[in-house]
Every structure is written in structure tokens, then in C-alpha cells.
PDB file of C-alpha atoms in Angstrom:
ATOM      1  CA  MET T  17     -29.396  12.768  17.541  1.00  0.00           C
ATOM      2  CA  GLU T  18     -26.218  12.814  15.324  1.00  0.00           C
ATOM      3  CA  ARG T  19     -26.537  10.423  12.466  1.00  0.00           C
ATOM      4  CA  LEU T  20     -24.545   9.398   9.098  1.00  0.00           C
ATOM      5  CA  ILE T  21     -25.913  10.572   5.589  1.00  0.00           C
ATOM      6  CA  GLU T  22     -26.463   7.965   2.902  1.00  0.00           C
ATOM      7  CA  THR T  23     -25.308   8.488  -0.289  1.00  0.00           C
ATOM      8  CA  PRO T  24     -26.164   6.720  -3.758  1.00  0.00           C
ATOM      9  CA  LEU T  25     -22.924   4.670  -3.427  1.00  0.00           C
ATOM     10  CA  LEU T  26     -22.581   4.215   0.463  1.00  0.00           C
ATOM     11  CA  LYS T  27     -25.576   2.677   2.882  1.00  0.00           C
ATOM     12  CA  PHE T  28     -25.150   2.224   6.227  1.00  0.00           C
ATOM     13  CA  ASN T  29     -26.031  -0.505   9.076  1.00  0.00           C
ATOM     14  CA  PRO T  30     -28.962   1.291  11.309  1.00  0.00           C
ATOM     15  CA  ASN T  31     -26.561   1.576  14.497  1.00  0.00           C
ATOM     16  CA  THR T  32     -23.214   1.995  12.520  1.00  0.00           C
ATOM     17  CA  LEU T  33     -21.831   5.406  13.869  1.00  0.00           C
ATOM     18  CA  GLU T  34     -22.563   4.286  17.564  1.00  0.00           C
ATOM     19  CA  GLU T  35     -21.259   0.997  17.258  1.00  0.00           C
ATOM     20  CA  VAL T  36     -17.600   2.071  15.839  1.00  0.00           C
ATOM     21  CA  ARG T  37     -17.282   4.941  17.724  1.00  0.00           C
ATOM     22  CA  LYS T  38     -17.865   2.511  21.232  1.00  0.00           C
ATOM     23  CA  GLU T  39     -15.502  -0.129  19.628  1.00  0.00           C
ATOM     24  CA  LEU T  40     -13.047   2.210  19.750  1.00  0.00           C
ATOM     25  CA  ASN T  41     -14.218   4.044  22.687  1.00  0.00           C
ATOM     26  CA  LEU T  42     -14.918   6.965  20.923  1.00  0.00           C
ATOM     27  CA  HIS T  43     -18.444   7.165  22.131  1.00  0.00           C
ATOM     28  CA  GLN T  44     -18.287   9.178  25.101  1.00  0.00           C
ATOM     29  CA  ALA T  45     -19.598  13.011  25.257  1.00  0.00           C
ATOM     30  CA  GLY T  46     -17.034  15.069  23.778  1.00  0.00           C
ATOM     31  CA  VAL T  47     -14.219  12.817  23.337  1.00  0.00           C
ATOM     32  CA  LEU T  48     -14.104  13.351  19.126  1.00  0.00           C
ATOM     33  CA  ASP T  49     -14.821  16.933  19.282  1.00  0.00           C
ATOM     34  CA  GLN T  50     -11.896  17.354  21.547  1.00  0.00           C
ATOM     35  CA  MET T  51      -9.862  14.986  19.476  1.00  0.00           C
ATOM     36  CA  ILE T  52     -10.859  17.201  16.281  1.00  0.00           C
ATOM     37  CA  ALA T  53      -9.945  20.417  17.770  1.00  0.00           C
ATOM     38  CA  ASN T  54      -6.771  18.587  18.799  1.00  0.00           C
ATOM     39  CA  PHE T  55      -6.098  17.512  14.899  1.00  0.00           C
ATOM     40  CA  GLU T  56      -7.317  21.037  13.345  1.00  0.00           C
ATOM     41  CA  GLU T  57      -4.697  22.516  15.766  1.00  0.00           C
ATOM     42  CA  TRP T  58      -1.957  20.259  14.685  1.00  0.00           C
ATOM     43  CA  ILE T  59      -2.688  20.664  11.120  1.00  0.00           C
ATOM     44  CA  SER T  60      -2.466  24.204  11.889  1.00  0.00           C
ATOM     45  CA  LYS T  61       0.953  24.147  12.703  1.00  0.00           C
ATOM     46  CA  GLN T  62       2.142  22.048   9.946  1.00  0.00           C
ATOM     47  CA  ASN T  63       4.213  24.407   7.636  1.00  0.00           C
ATOM     48  CA  HIS T  64       4.889  21.956   5.181  1.00  0.00           C
ATOM     49  CA  PHE T  65       1.267  21.003   4.383  1.00  0.00           C
ATOM     50  CA  THR T  66       0.099  23.232   1.051  1.00  0.00           C
ATOM     51  CA  ARG T  67      -3.800  22.809   2.356  1.00  0.00           C
ATOM     52  CA  LYS T  68      -5.094  22.981   6.142  1.00  0.00           C
ATOM     53  CA  GLN T  69      -8.715  22.920   5.910  1.00  0.00           C
ATOM     54  CA  PHE T  70     -10.149  19.282   5.836  1.00  0.00           C
ATOM     55  CA  GLY T  71     -13.708  18.667   6.726  1.00  0.00           C
ATOM     56  CA  ARG T  72     -15.017  17.573   9.945  1.00  0.00           C
ATOM     57  CA  HIS T  73     -15.654  14.074   8.271  1.00  0.00           C
ATOM     58  CA  TYR T  74     -12.598  13.526   6.777  1.00  0.00           C
ATOM     59  CA  LEU T  75     -10.756  14.166   9.987  1.00  0.00           C
ATOM     60  CA  GLU T  76     -12.995  11.777  11.856  1.00  0.00           C
ATOM     61  CA  THR T  77     -12.428   8.894   9.631  1.00  0.00           C
ATOM     62  CA  SER T  78      -8.945   9.529   9.627  1.00  0.00           C
ATOM     63  CA  ILE T  79      -9.440   8.807  13.473  1.00  0.00           C
ATOM     64  CA  VAL T  80     -11.504   6.053  12.490  1.00  0.00           C
ATOM     65  CA  LEU T  81      -9.161   3.910  10.193  1.00  0.00           C
ATOM     66  CA  GLY T  82      -6.660   4.733  13.298  1.00  0.00           C
ATOM     67  CA  LYS T  83      -8.386   2.794  15.382  1.00  0.00           C
ATOM     68  CA  GLY T  84      -9.007   5.495  17.355  1.00  0.00           C
ATOM     69  CA  SER T  85      -5.788   6.922  17.660  1.00  0.00           C
ATOM     70  CA  LEU T  86      -5.119  10.619  16.908  1.00  0.00           C
ATOM     71  CA  GLU T  87      -1.124  10.441  16.668  1.00  0.00           C
ATOM     72  CA  ARG T  88      -2.097   7.382  14.122  1.00  0.00           C
ATOM     73  CA  ALA T  89      -4.252   9.638  11.996  1.00  0.00           C
ATOM     74  CA  LYS T  90      -1.825  12.584  11.715  1.00  0.00           C
ATOM     75  CA  LYS T  91       0.806  10.410  10.874  1.00  0.00           C
ATOM     76  CA  THR T  92      -1.854   8.802   8.090  1.00  0.00           C
ATOM     77  CA  LEU T  93      -2.513  12.242   6.788  1.00  0.00           C
ATOM     78  CA  ASP T  94       1.059  13.769   6.678  1.00  0.00           C
ATOM     79  CA  LYS T  95       1.726  10.749   4.397  1.00  0.00           C
ATOM     80  CA  LEU T  96      -0.815  10.952   2.675  1.00  0.00           C
ATOM     81  CA  CYS T  97      -0.233  14.669   1.604  1.00  0.00           C
ATOM     82  CA  THR T  98       3.464  13.885   1.189  1.00  0.00           C
ATOM     83  CA  LEU T  99       2.805  11.264  -1.389  1.00  0.00           C
ATOM     84  CA  LYS T 100       0.363  13.250  -3.277  1.00  0.00           C
ATOM     85  CA  THR T 101       3.689  15.458  -3.699  1.00  0.00           C
ATOM     86  CA  LEU T 102       5.980  12.316  -3.939  1.00  0.00           C
ATOM     87  CA  LEU T 103       3.707  10.202  -6.672  1.00  0.00           C
ATOM     88  CA  PRO T 104       1.706  13.097  -8.311  1.00  0.00           C
ATOM     89  CA  GLN T 105       1.004  10.642 -11.361  1.00  0.00           C
ATOM     90  CA  PHE T 106      -1.615   9.586  -9.423  1.00  0.00           C
ATOM     91  CA  PHE T 107      -3.519  12.203  -8.424  1.00  0.00           C
ATOM     92  CA  THR T 108      -3.351  14.403 -11.751  1.00  0.00           C
ATOM     93  CA  LYS T 109      -6.916  13.172 -13.539  1.00  0.00           C
ATOM     94  CA  HIS T 110     -10.105  14.028 -11.319  1.00  0.00           C
ATOM     95  CA  ASP T 111     -12.697  13.205 -13.975  1.00  0.00           C
ATOM     96  CA  ALA T 112     -13.490   9.385 -14.380  1.00  0.00           C
ATOM     97  CA  LYS T 113     -15.662   9.568 -17.302  1.00  0.00           C
ATOM     98  CA  ASN T 114     -14.105  11.771 -19.065  1.00  0.00           C
ATOM     99  CA  GLU T 115     -10.257  11.775 -18.104  1.00  0.00           C
ATOM    100  CA  LEU T 116      -9.879   8.116 -17.408  1.00  0.00           C
ATOM    101  CA  VAL T 117      -9.313   4.981 -19.926  1.00  0.00           C
ATOM    102  CA  ASP T 118     -11.785   2.926 -19.201  1.00  0.00           C
ATOM    103  CA  SER T 119     -10.180  -0.400 -17.824  1.00  0.00           C
ATOM    104  CA  THR T 120     -13.418  -2.383 -17.222  1.00  0.00           C
ATOM    105  CA  SER T 121     -11.807  -4.690 -20.576  1.00  0.00           C
ATOM    106  CA  PHE T 122      -9.421  -5.452 -17.891  1.00  0.00           C
ATOM    107  CA  ALA T 123     -10.997  -5.366 -14.713  1.00  0.00           C
ATOM    108  CA  ILE T 124     -14.468  -4.382 -13.167  1.00  0.00           C
ATOM    109  CA  GLN T 125     -13.974  -2.876  -9.420  1.00  0.00           C
ATOM    110  CA  ALA T 126     -16.362  -0.928  -7.223  1.00  0.00           C
ATOM    111  CA  THR T 127     -16.886  -0.595  -3.373  1.00  0.00           C
ATOM    112  CA  MET T 128     -20.322  -2.438  -2.139  1.00  0.00           C
ATOM    113  CA  PRO T 129     -23.237  -0.034  -1.327  1.00  0.00           C
ATOM    114  CA  ARG T 130     -23.861  -2.109   1.907  1.00  0.00           C
ATOM    115  CA  LEU T 131     -22.020  -3.006   5.141  1.00  0.00           C
ATOM    116  CA  THR T 132     -21.309  -6.413   6.561  1.00  0.00           C
ATOM    117  CA  LYS T 133     -22.965  -6.611  10.101  1.00  0.00           C
ATOM    118  CA  ASP T 134     -19.391  -5.597  11.951  1.00  0.00           C
ATOM    119  CA  ASN T 135     -19.437  -2.689   9.719  1.00  0.00           C
ATOM    120  CA  TYR T 136     -16.801  -3.290   7.168  1.00  0.00           C
ATOM    121  CA  ARG T 137     -17.242  -2.234   3.503  1.00  0.00           C
ATOM    122  CA  VAL T 138     -16.518  -4.997   0.581  1.00  0.00           C
ATOM    123  CA  TYR T 139     -14.247  -3.945  -2.136  1.00  0.00           C
ATOM    124  CA  CYS T 140     -14.752  -6.503  -5.201  1.00  0.00           C
ATOM    125  CA  VAL T 141     -12.631  -6.579  -8.066  1.00  0.00           C
ATOM    126  CA  LYS T 142     -13.088  -9.150 -11.343  1.00  0.00           C
ATOM    127  CA  LEU T 143     -10.319  -9.417 -13.442  1.00  0.00           C
ATOM    128  CA  ALA T 144     -12.248  -9.773 -16.937  1.00  0.00           C
ATOM    129  CA  SER T 145      -8.681 -10.303 -19.178  1.00  0.00           C
ATOM    130  CA  SER T 146      -5.133 -10.409 -19.512  1.00  0.00           C
ATOM    131  CA  ASN T 147      -5.227  -8.270 -22.588  1.00  0.00           C
ATOM    132  CA  PHE T 148      -4.480  -4.824 -20.795  1.00  0.00           C
ATOM    133  CA  ASP T 149      -1.804  -2.000 -21.717  1.00  0.00           C
ATOM    134  CA  SER T 150      -0.096  -0.017 -18.699  1.00  0.00           C
ATOM    135  CA  THR T 151      -2.332   2.910 -19.377  1.00  0.00           C
ATOM    136  CA  MET T 152      -5.137   0.667 -18.822  1.00  0.00           C
ATOM    137  CA  LEU T 153      -3.572  -0.516 -15.987  1.00  0.00           C
ATOM    138  CA  PHE T 154      -2.456   3.064 -14.352  1.00  0.00           C
ATOM    139  CA  ASP T 155      -6.243   4.290 -14.739  1.00  0.00           C
ATOM    140  CA  PHE T 156      -7.534   1.069 -13.066  1.00  0.00           C
ATOM    141  CA  HIS T 157      -4.909   2.447 -10.079  1.00  0.00           C
ATOM    142  CA  ARG T 158      -6.142   5.855 -10.843  1.00  0.00           C
ATOM    143  CA  PHE T 159      -9.796   5.133  -9.807  1.00  0.00           C
ATOM    144  CA  ALA T 160      -9.357   3.477  -6.949  1.00  0.00           C
ATOM    145  CA  ILE T 161      -7.872   6.294  -5.455  1.00  0.00           C
ATOM    146  CA  LEU T 162     -10.635   8.375  -6.709  1.00  0.00           C
ATOM    147  CA  MET T 163     -12.856   6.151  -4.963  1.00  0.00           C
ATOM    148  CA  SER T 164     -10.745   6.361  -1.485  1.00  0.00           C
ATOM    149  CA  GLU T 165     -11.268  10.030  -1.656  1.00  0.00           C
ATOM    150  CA  TYR T 166     -14.827   9.802  -1.766  1.00  0.00           C
ATOM    151  CA  VAL T 167     -15.133   7.424   0.596  1.00  0.00           C
ATOM    152  CA  LYS T 168     -12.465   9.284   2.724  1.00  0.00           C
ATOM    153  CA  SER T 169     -15.372  12.103   2.990  1.00  0.00           C
ATOM    154  CA  ASN T 170     -18.350  10.250   2.986  1.00  0.00           C
ATOM    155  CA  ASP T 171     -18.277   6.707   4.384  1.00  0.00           C
ATOM    156  CA  TYR T 172     -18.034   5.410   8.077  1.00  0.00           C
ATOM    157  CA  SER T 173     -16.541   1.588   8.324  1.00  0.00           C
ATOM    158  CA  HIS T 174     -13.649  -0.053  10.282  1.00  0.00           C
ATOM    159  CA  GLY T 175     -12.171  -0.665   7.057  1.00  0.00           C
ATOM    160  CA  PHE T 176     -12.601  -3.078   4.056  1.00  0.00           C
ATOM    161  CA  VAL T 177     -12.781  -6.785   3.180  1.00  0.00           C
ATOM    162  CA  CYS T 178     -11.267  -7.443  -0.565  1.00  0.00           C
ATOM    163  CA  VAL T 179     -12.665  -9.925  -2.801  1.00  0.00           C
ATOM    164  CA  LEU T 180     -10.858 -10.769  -5.941  1.00  0.00           C
ATOM    165  CA  ASP T 181     -11.977 -12.886  -8.834  1.00  0.00           C
ATOM    166  CA  CYS T 182      -9.275 -14.122 -10.888  1.00  0.00           C
ATOM    167  CA  ARG T 183     -11.286 -17.542 -12.762  1.00  0.00           C
ATOM    168  CA  ASP T 184     -11.571 -15.656 -16.167  1.00  0.00           C
ATOM    169  CA  VAL T 185      -7.881 -14.740 -16.625  1.00  0.00           C
ATOM    170  CA  ASN T 186      -4.782 -16.685 -17.203  1.00  0.00           C
ATOM    171  CA  ILE T 187      -2.752 -15.639 -14.041  1.00  0.00           C
ATOM    172  CA  VAL T 188       0.567 -16.112 -15.675  1.00  0.00           C
ATOM    173  CA  ASN T 189      -0.535 -13.687 -18.738  1.00  0.00           C
ATOM    174  CA  VAL T 190      -1.538 -11.328 -15.989  1.00  0.00           C
ATOM    175  CA  VAL T 191       1.303 -11.337 -13.524  1.00  0.00           C
ATOM    176  CA  THR T 192       4.196 -10.538 -15.929  1.00  0.00           C
ATOM    177  CA  LYS T 193       2.364  -7.555 -17.457  1.00  0.00           C
ATOM    178  CA  ILE T 194       2.143  -5.949 -14.033  1.00  0.00           C
ATOM    179  CA  ASN T 195       4.137  -3.137 -13.230  1.00  0.00           C
ATOM    180  CA  VAL T 196       5.057  -4.061  -9.626  1.00  0.00           C
ATOM    181  CA  LEU T 197       6.484  -0.545  -8.845  1.00  0.00           C
ATOM    182  CA  ASP T 198       3.186   1.108  -9.900  1.00  0.00           C
ATOM    183  CA  LEU T 199       1.442  -1.341  -7.969  1.00  0.00           C
ATOM    184  CA  ARG T 200       3.464  -1.101  -4.611  1.00  0.00           C
ATOM    185  CA  ASN T 201       3.223   2.525  -5.128  1.00  0.00           C
ATOM    186  CA  SER T 202      -0.411   2.018  -5.523  1.00  0.00           C
ATOM    187  CA  MET T 203      -0.727  -0.229  -2.395  1.00  0.00           C
ATOM    188  CA  SER T 204       1.068   2.475  -0.496  1.00  0.00           C
ATOM    189  CA  VAL T 205      -1.012   5.314  -1.387  1.00  0.00           C
ATOM    190  CA  LEU T 206      -4.319   3.122  -0.345  1.00  0.00           C
ATOM    191  CA  MET T 207      -3.242   1.368   2.738  1.00  0.00           C
ATOM    192  CA  GLU T 208      -0.878   3.700   4.236  1.00  0.00           C
ATOM    193  CA  GLY T 209      -2.018   7.397   2.619  1.00  0.00           C
ATOM    194  CA  TYR T 210      -5.662   6.842   3.217  1.00  0.00           C
ATOM    195  CA  GLY T 211      -5.084   4.437   5.842  1.00  0.00           C
ATOM    196  CA  MET T 212      -7.635   1.510   4.567  1.00  0.00           C
ATOM    197  CA  ARG T 213      -7.741  -0.973   7.144  1.00  0.00           C
ATOM    198  CA  VAL T 214      -8.198  -4.726   5.182  1.00  0.00           C
ATOM    199  CA  LYS T 215      -9.508  -7.141   7.561  1.00  0.00           C
ATOM    200  CA  GLY T 216      -9.136  -9.723   4.679  1.00  0.00           C
ATOM    201  CA  ILE T 217      -8.009 -10.501   0.906  1.00  0.00           C
ATOM    202  CA  HIS T 218     -10.291 -13.160  -0.729  1.00  0.00           C
ATOM    203  CA  ILE T 219      -9.148 -14.059  -4.133  1.00  0.00           C
ATOM    204  CA  ILE T 220     -11.422 -17.006  -5.975  1.00  0.00           C
ATOM    205  CA  SER T 221      -9.498 -19.067  -8.423  1.00  0.00           C
ATOM    206  CA  SER T 222      -8.648 -22.781  -8.997  1.00  0.00           C
ATOM    207  CA  SER T 223      -5.856 -22.381 -10.950  1.00  0.00           C
ATOM    208  CA  LYS T 224      -2.498 -23.991 -10.125  1.00  0.00           C
ATOM    209  CA  MET T 225      -0.633 -21.028 -10.805  1.00  0.00           C
ATOM    210  CA  ILE T 226      -2.658 -18.632  -8.048  1.00  0.00           C
ATOM    211  CA  ASP T 227       0.425 -18.826  -6.077  1.00  0.00           C
ATOM    212  CA  THR T 228       2.449 -16.944  -8.400  1.00  0.00           C
ATOM    213  CA  PHE T 229       0.073 -14.030  -7.915  1.00  0.00           C
ATOM    214  CA  VAL T 230      -0.086 -14.274  -4.574  1.00  0.00           C
ATOM    215  CA  SER T 231       3.782 -13.842  -4.294  1.00  0.00           C
ATOM    216  CA  LEU T 232       3.255 -10.646  -6.328  1.00  0.00           C
ATOM    217  CA  LEU T 233       0.909  -9.773  -3.753  1.00  0.00           C
ATOM    218  CA  LYS T 234       3.140 -10.128  -0.886  1.00  0.00           C
ATOM    219  CA  GLN T 235       5.869  -7.967  -2.194  1.00  0.00           C
ATOM    220  CA  VAL T 236       3.523  -5.099  -2.391  1.00  0.00           C
ATOM    221  CA  ILE T 237       1.571  -5.255   0.913  1.00  0.00           C
ATOM    222  CA  SER T 238       2.812  -5.661   4.627  1.00  0.00           C
ATOM    223  CA  ALA T 239       3.378  -8.879   5.952  1.00  0.00           C
ATOM    224  CA  LYS T 240       0.521  -8.492   8.137  1.00  0.00           C
ATOM    225  CA  ILE T 241      -2.016  -7.967   5.750  1.00  0.00           C
ATOM    226  CA  ALA T 242      -0.048 -10.910   3.828  1.00  0.00           C
ATOM    227  CA  ASN T 243      -1.218 -13.607   6.172  1.00  0.00           C
ATOM    228  CA  ARG T 244      -4.676 -12.573   5.304  1.00  0.00           C
ATOM    229  CA  ILE T 245      -4.590 -13.445   2.087  1.00  0.00           C
ATOM    230  CA  ASN T 246      -7.363 -16.411   1.760  1.00  0.00           C
ATOM    231  CA  VAL T 247      -7.517 -18.281  -1.883  1.00  0.00           C
ATOM    232  CA  HIS T 248     -11.169 -20.198  -2.275  1.00  0.00           C
ATOM    233  CA  ALA T 249     -11.434 -22.146  -5.360  1.00  0.00           C
ATOM    234  CA  THR T 250     -15.414 -21.596  -5.399  1.00  0.00           C
ATOM    235  CA  VAL T 251     -17.604 -18.996  -4.721  1.00  0.00           C
ATOM    236  CA  GLU T 252     -19.658 -20.696  -2.160  1.00  0.00           C
ATOM    237  CA  ALA T 253     -16.454 -21.260  -0.320  1.00  0.00           C
ATOM    238  CA  LEU T 254     -16.017 -17.164  -0.199  1.00  0.00           C
ATOM    239  CA  HIS T 255     -19.600 -17.431   1.366  1.00  0.00           C
ATOM    240  CA  GLU T 256     -17.862 -18.810   4.361  1.00  0.00           C
ATOM    241  CA  HIS T 257     -16.482 -15.664   5.205  1.00  0.00           C
ATOM    242  CA  VAL T 258     -17.794 -12.983   3.503  1.00  0.00           C
ATOM    243  CA  PRO T 259     -21.805 -12.235   3.521  1.00  0.00           C
ATOM    244  CA  LYS T 260     -23.153 -13.653   0.223  1.00  0.00           C
ATOM    245  CA  ASP T 261     -26.678 -11.078   0.853  1.00  0.00           C
ATOM    246  CA  ILE T 262     -24.109  -7.935   0.613  1.00  0.00           C
ATOM    247  CA  LEU T 263     -22.055  -9.287  -2.717  1.00  0.00           C
ATOM    248  CA  PRO T 264     -23.148  -8.812  -6.484  1.00  0.00           C
ATOM    249  CA  GLN T 265     -25.903 -11.241  -8.243  1.00  0.00           C
ATOM    250  CA  GLU T 266     -23.046 -12.936 -10.206  1.00  0.00           C
ATOM    251  CA  TYR T 267     -21.634 -13.997  -6.542  1.00  0.00           C
ATOM    252  CA  GLY T 268     -24.854 -15.462  -5.376  1.00  0.00           C
ATOM    253  CA  GLY T 269     -25.447 -11.772  -3.497  1.00  0.00           C
ATOM    254  CA  ASN T 270     -28.591  -9.684  -3.345  1.00  0.00           C
ATOM    255  CA  GLU T 271     -26.653  -6.660  -4.836  1.00  0.00           C
ATOM    256  CA  LYS T 272     -26.816  -5.390  -8.332  1.00  0.00           C
ATOM    257  CA  PRO T 273     -24.353  -6.830 -11.090  1.00  0.00           C
ATOM    258  CA  LEU T 274     -21.271  -5.735 -10.146  1.00  0.00           C
ATOM    259  CA  ARG T 275     -20.750  -3.913 -13.890  1.00  0.00           C
ATOM    260  CA  GLU T 276     -23.362  -2.017 -12.834  1.00  0.00           C
ATOM    261  CA  VAL T 277     -22.143  -0.926  -9.309  1.00  0.00           C
ATOM    262  CA  HIS T 278     -19.168   0.145 -11.229  1.00  0.00           C
ATOM    263  CA  GLU T 279     -21.131   2.105 -13.399  1.00  0.00           C
ATOM    264  CA  ASN T 280     -23.104   4.142 -10.537  1.00  0.00           C
ATOM    265  CA  TRP T 281     -19.397   4.456  -9.127  1.00  0.00           C
ATOM    266  CA  LEU T 282     -18.303   6.255 -12.496  1.00  0.00           C
ATOM    267  CA  ASN T 283     -21.509   8.336 -12.790  1.00  0.00           C
ATOM    268  CA  VAL T 284     -21.016   9.741  -9.108  1.00  0.00           C
ATOM    269  CA  LEU T 285     -17.413   9.972  -9.324  1.00  0.00           C
ATOM    270  CA  SER T 286     -18.198  12.076 -12.433  1.00  0.00           C
ATOM    271  CA  GLN T 287     -20.529  14.551 -11.025  1.00  0.00           C
ATOM    272  CA  LYS T 288     -19.669  18.266 -11.709  1.00  0.00           C
ATOM    273  CA  GLU T 289     -19.111  18.626  -7.731  1.00  0.00           C
ATOM    274  CA  ASN T 290     -17.279  15.565  -7.040  1.00  0.00           C
ATOM    275  CA  VAL T 291     -14.556  16.039  -9.466  1.00  0.00           C
ATOM    276  CA  ALA T 292     -14.402  19.573  -8.330  1.00  0.00           C
ATOM    277  CA  PHE T 293     -13.740  18.290  -5.275  1.00  0.00           C
ATOM    278  CA  PHE T 294     -11.049  16.143  -6.098  1.00  0.00           C
ATOM    279  CA  ARG T 295      -9.323  18.604  -8.159  1.00  0.00           C
ATOM    280  CA  GLU T 296      -8.971  20.653  -4.956  1.00  0.00           C
ATOM    281  CA  ILE T 297      -7.874  17.946  -2.305  1.00  0.00           C
ATOM    282  CA  CYS T 298      -5.329  16.519  -4.652  1.00  0.00           C
ATOM    283  CA  LYS T 299      -3.624  19.778  -4.398  1.00  0.00           C
ATOM    284  CA  ALA T 300      -3.301  18.863  -0.487  1.00  0.00           C
ATOM    285  CA  GLY T 301       0.476  17.842  -0.791  1.00  0.00           C
ATOM    286  CA  THR T 302       3.585  18.832   1.102  1.00  0.00           C
ATOM    287  CA  ASN T 303       6.540  21.567   0.647  1.00  0.00           C
ATOM    288  CA  GLU T 304       9.183  19.840   1.896  1.00  0.00           C
ATOM    289  CA  LYS T 305      11.679  22.914   2.102  1.00  0.00           C
ATOM    290  CA  PHE T 306       9.166  23.880   5.015  1.00  0.00           C
ATOM    291  CA  ARG T 307       9.244  20.622   7.048  1.00  0.00           C
ATOM    292  CA  LEU T 308      10.896  20.468  10.132  1.00  0.00           C
ATOM    293  CA  THR T 309      13.772  17.951   9.858  1.00  0.00           C
ATOM    294  CA  ALA T 310      12.950  16.675  13.578  1.00  0.00           C
ATOM    295  CA  ASN T 311       9.566  15.713  12.499  1.00  0.00           C
ATOM    296  CA  TYR T 312      10.631  13.541   8.905  1.00  0.00           C
ATOM    297  CA  ASN T 313       8.637  10.264   9.106  1.00  0.00           C
ATOM    298  CA  ASP T 314      11.378   7.623   8.409  1.00  0.00           C
ATOM    299  CA  GLN T 315       8.808   5.399   6.370  1.00  0.00           C
ATOM    300  CA  ILE T 316       8.207   8.312   3.896  1.00  0.00           C
ATOM    301  CA  LEU T 317      11.893   8.488   3.593  1.00  0.00           C
ATOM    302  CA  GLY T 318      12.265   4.524   2.492  1.00  0.00           C
ATOM    303  CA  MET T 319       9.609   5.867   0.028  1.00  0.00           C
ATOM    304  CA  PRO T 320      10.963   5.032  -3.847  1.00  0.00           C
ATOM    305  CA  GLY T 321      12.035   8.299  -5.140  1.00  0.00           C
ATOM    306  CA  SER T 322      11.538   9.572  -2.038  1.00  0.00           C
ATOM    307  CA  PHE T 323      12.929  13.050  -0.681  1.00  0.00           C
ATOM    308  CA  ARG T 324      16.050  11.096   0.835  1.00  0.00           C
ATOM    309  CA  THR T 325      18.773  13.379  -0.784  1.00  0.00           C
ATOM    310  CA  LEU T 326      16.793  16.761  -0.709  1.00  0.00           C
ATOM    311  CA  THR T 327      18.129  19.490   1.090  1.00  0.00           C
ATOM    312  CA  VAL T 328      15.980  20.529   3.838  1.00  0.00           C
ATOM    313  CA  ASP T 329      16.560  24.654   4.590  1.00  0.00           C
TER     314      ASP T 329
END
């Protein structure tokens, strides 16, 4: 019987595979095999792709995060490959431990190991200080992208519930130091490129200035996701929306402290085989002169710094 392979970073519920497939109408015999075969055939015909080989799990998670739609999965993969060419600055570092600046003095981030009962993954960020520079912030984005590549190849879920702890920082100082364009591009890579479905964003803060931060977030995400932002004054209020048993210890949960979970991610992402994989998969871009103009995605044309003015032979 087919089963999911757990990793040191990602655990699953006993029936995750069956439940996710059933909810997306992918559970009938042969359905996924045919979709993946069609996906692979489509990829082989994309002359502008610089890479044609993607693992089966990579393609299946693309379909799952596309709510079971092969067409949506195709568009997402095309978008991701295009963004790797369009925004190369996010994909140039592959060794989290040896190439990225340690940004944990500014913010600690980690995807939690256990799923919610409805098979969503919890991603936590704790803002620790408003004392950070542009390099630290950019490598924070890069770390999130390396996590996303790992998730794409190893996870199986409906998407993410995001928890953002802002209790220990001056919100105004943080907002004034964030590069909005970099944040917008990073969110585009994560949500549009990797197809990360976000069930909800839960911000913990009692600051009267939290609306300033929420307004900033709404500038860089879709209106649909913006409507899923919730602000909680206390951790106890968060527990009404996110199961506390799968949260880090400092949030009343049963998991390891967030910094320790982050360290686990740092160590695994920096393993030789994972660094080698990141180096290769980040080359999966596009050569725009080979793209068929009839298939040009208008969403890509709207990206900042896009190929809008590029002449395609």
C-alpha cells in the first residue's frame, strides 16, 4: 500500500494521503497516474523550460496545492520557473548554514513538524527585534524559499496556517525598515510560484499600531488571502484557531521551542544532498526567446521587472 515517507522535519497524520486525495477527488484508481503522465508530457513540450525533469512527488504536490487541478498546476510550475529567471536574487544561495546570514536575531521562522487534523501545515514566525539590515531581511526570504523547495519535494498537505508573533518588537520600526518590493516579490514566489495555499494568517500582538503592519501585508498579498488575516492579543486567543498541541512550547504547545525547530530546519537544509538538490532545482528557469507568445501568461507580464518589453523571436 502506498504511504508517505516521513522526514526528520515533516510528520503526517495516519490517513493524510488518503484524506487529501479523497477531498480533491484524486483517490480513484489511476486518476493521479494519468494526470502526472499528462503533466510530464506537457512539460516535455515547453520549449522555454530550461529543465524538463521533475520528480513525481514534486509534480503530485503541485496538483494537490492546485486543488486537484492539472491546469492550475501547469500554470504554477510555469510561474515558478519564470520567477526563477525573473527574480534570480532569491535563488542564488543554496546552503542555509554557510551561505545565508543568520537572521534569527531579527526573526525566527520554522514550519512545524506535525499537521493539523485537517492536514494543514503550521508555519511560525517570531519577530525578535526591529534591529535588522537589508541583507538579514533578504536572507530571511531566501531561507523561506529553501524551506519551500524542501516542502515541495517531501511534504503532503492542503497548505499552510501562518502564525506571526509580533509581541516583542516595535511595529512601526519594523514596518519602516521593510522593503515593500522585496516583500511583494517574495510573497509572489511563495504563493504564486510554489503555490502555497494559505488557510489563515494569525498575528499575535496587542500593539495599537498593529493595523499599520496589517496594511503593509495587504499590499503584498491577494485580497482573498488578506481577508484571512486575524489579529489576536494573546496566545490563548490563538488557540481558538490553531491547535495548540502542534505549536512550539512557548505558545502553549507540545512541540520543541521554535528556535530549536528552526535549528533542525537549518541543519537538514544544509545537508550535502539537499544543497546539491537546491543548486539544481533553482536552475529550473525559462529561456524567454523560446516561449510561444500565444501561451504567454498575463500574470507574469504584470510582475515587477518582467519581460513585458522583451521581443520574442
